[in-house]
Amino acid sequence: MNALDIKEILERFRWSTLQMMYGSAHSSIIGFISTEWINLSKDNSILDGAPSPIIGGVDQTKRIADLLLCKGNKPLIVVEVESGVSKYSEKIESILDYFKNTKDFDGLQWGLMVMSNVYYIDPKKDKKDENYVHCKHNWEEIKKKVKEEDSAIALVSIEKSKAQLDDSTLGRLRERNDYYPWDIVNIDYWIPSRNCDVEGNLWKK
């Protein structure tokens, strides 16, 4: 499976569905990817909450990806959906751990990280930095990390814009916290390739 194969899979997903999901949407995005994958083929299945690639030891529960997309009787793509900008690098490491365990994850070919850019924790202040919220962040930095690792990890980045809410019941409910008032406006992808990286747009409002 090469970069163009991953591109074809991503482009067959109905990403416009996400525009109607308000809030952090972490679990909703996981559900979306699961459903879209299963709908592509009767041979497709998912493991929700991928088994840890590290067997035994204190780290056994620390490296658990969100999904394993499987084809037939083998895993094919390991998926991480991450809302926190400051955790993107850590999630790349998580995917790499799955690649290293070729015995238990025989057949695994690609990783997919969906970057939903919801918040950033400033490690110096140990609190959220609102200046980072909902924009595309660490995009070039994470692409560079993937290239340095020479790994087959595709990236999807979700960007949001603050909505003008009306005085409806839903509008008032969406003002309840910092996550609800934002609408998804753009979804881009990037897939590494030794010949030429593949990138583009999956949906734009």
mmCIF file of N, CA, C and O in Angstrom, residues 8 10 22 31 73 80 106 127 151 163 183 188:
data_model
loop_
_atom_site.group_PDB
_atom_site.id
_atom_site.type_symbol
_atom_site.label_atom_id
_atom_site.label_comp_id
_atom_site.label_asym_id
_atom_site.label_seq_id
_atom_site.Cartn_x
_atom_site.Cartn_y
_atom_site.Cartn_z
ATOM 1 N N GLU A 8 -6.447 7.715 -1.788
ATOM 2 C CA GLU A 8 -7.739 7.255 -2.289
ATOM 3 C C GLU A 8 -8.689 6.914 -1.139
ATOM 4 O O GLU A 8 -9.883 7.245 -1.195
ATOM 5 N N LEU A 10 -8.639 8.151 1.980
ATOM 6 C CA LEU A 10 -9.046 9.386 2.642
ATOM 7 C C LEU A 10 -10.076 10.156 1.819
ATOM 8 O O LEU A 10 -11.032 10.725 2.367
ATOM 9 N N TYR A 22 -20.046 19.473 16.877
ATOM 10 C CA TYR A 22 -19.593 20.614 17.670
ATOM 11 C C TYR A 22 -18.974 20.122 18.976
ATOM 12 O O TYR A 22 -19.428 19.138 19.564
ATOM 13 N N GLY A 31 -15.498 7.542 15.848
ATOM 14 C CA GLY A 31 -16.665 6.843 15.315
ATOM 15 C C GLY A 31 -16.839 7.062 13.829
ATOM 16 O O GLY A 31 -17.186 6.135 13.086
ATOM 17 N N ASN A 73 -8.024 -10.677 7.930
ATOM 18 C CA ASN A 73 -7.657 -11.087 9.279
ATOM 19 C C ASN A 73 -6.379 -10.420 9.769
ATOM 20 O O ASN A 73 -5.690 -10.931 10.653
ATOM 21 N N GLU A 80 -4.501 7.392 15.352
ATOM 22 C CA GLU A 80 -4.544 8.245 16.536
ATOM 23 C C GLU A 80 -5.333 9.502 16.199
ATOM 24 O O GLU A 80 -5.057 10.150 15.179
ATOM 25 N N ASP A 106 1.390 -8.072 12.610
ATOM 26 C CA ASP A 106 1.746 -8.503 11.266
ATOM 27 C C ASP A 106 0.702 -8.019 10.263
ATOM 28 O O ASP A 106 -0.498 -8.230 10.438
ATOM 29 N N LYS A 127 -1.238 25.267 31.632
ATOM 30 C CA LYS A 127 -2.625 25.638 31.360
ATOM 31 C C LYS A 127 -2.808 25.847 29.863
ATOM 32 O O LYS A 127 -1.849 25.964 29.101
ATOM 33 N N SER A 151 8.850 7.088 8.210
ATOM 34 C CA SER A 151 7.702 6.240 8.551
ATOM 35 C C SER A 151 6.500 6.539 7.677
ATOM 36 O O SER A 151 6.311 7.662 7.195
ATOM 37 N N ALA A 163 -17.934 30.527 15.348
ATOM 38 C CA ALA A 163 -19.223 30.733 14.691
ATOM 39 C C ALA A 163 -19.966 31.931 15.272
ATOM 40 O O ALA A 163 -19.782 32.289 16.436
ATOM 41 N N ASP A 183 -16.828 26.168 14.468
ATOM 42 C CA ASP A 183 -17.226 25.359 13.303
ATOM 43 C C ASP A 183 -15.985 24.884 12.551
ATOM 44 O O ASP A 183 -15.016 25.639 12.393
ATOM 45 N N ASP A 188 -7.277 19.346 5.800
ATOM 46 C CA ASP A 188 -6.186 19.064 4.867
ATOM 47 C C ASP A 188 -5.542 17.720 5.198
ATOM 48 O O ASP A 188 -5.664 17.206 6.315
#
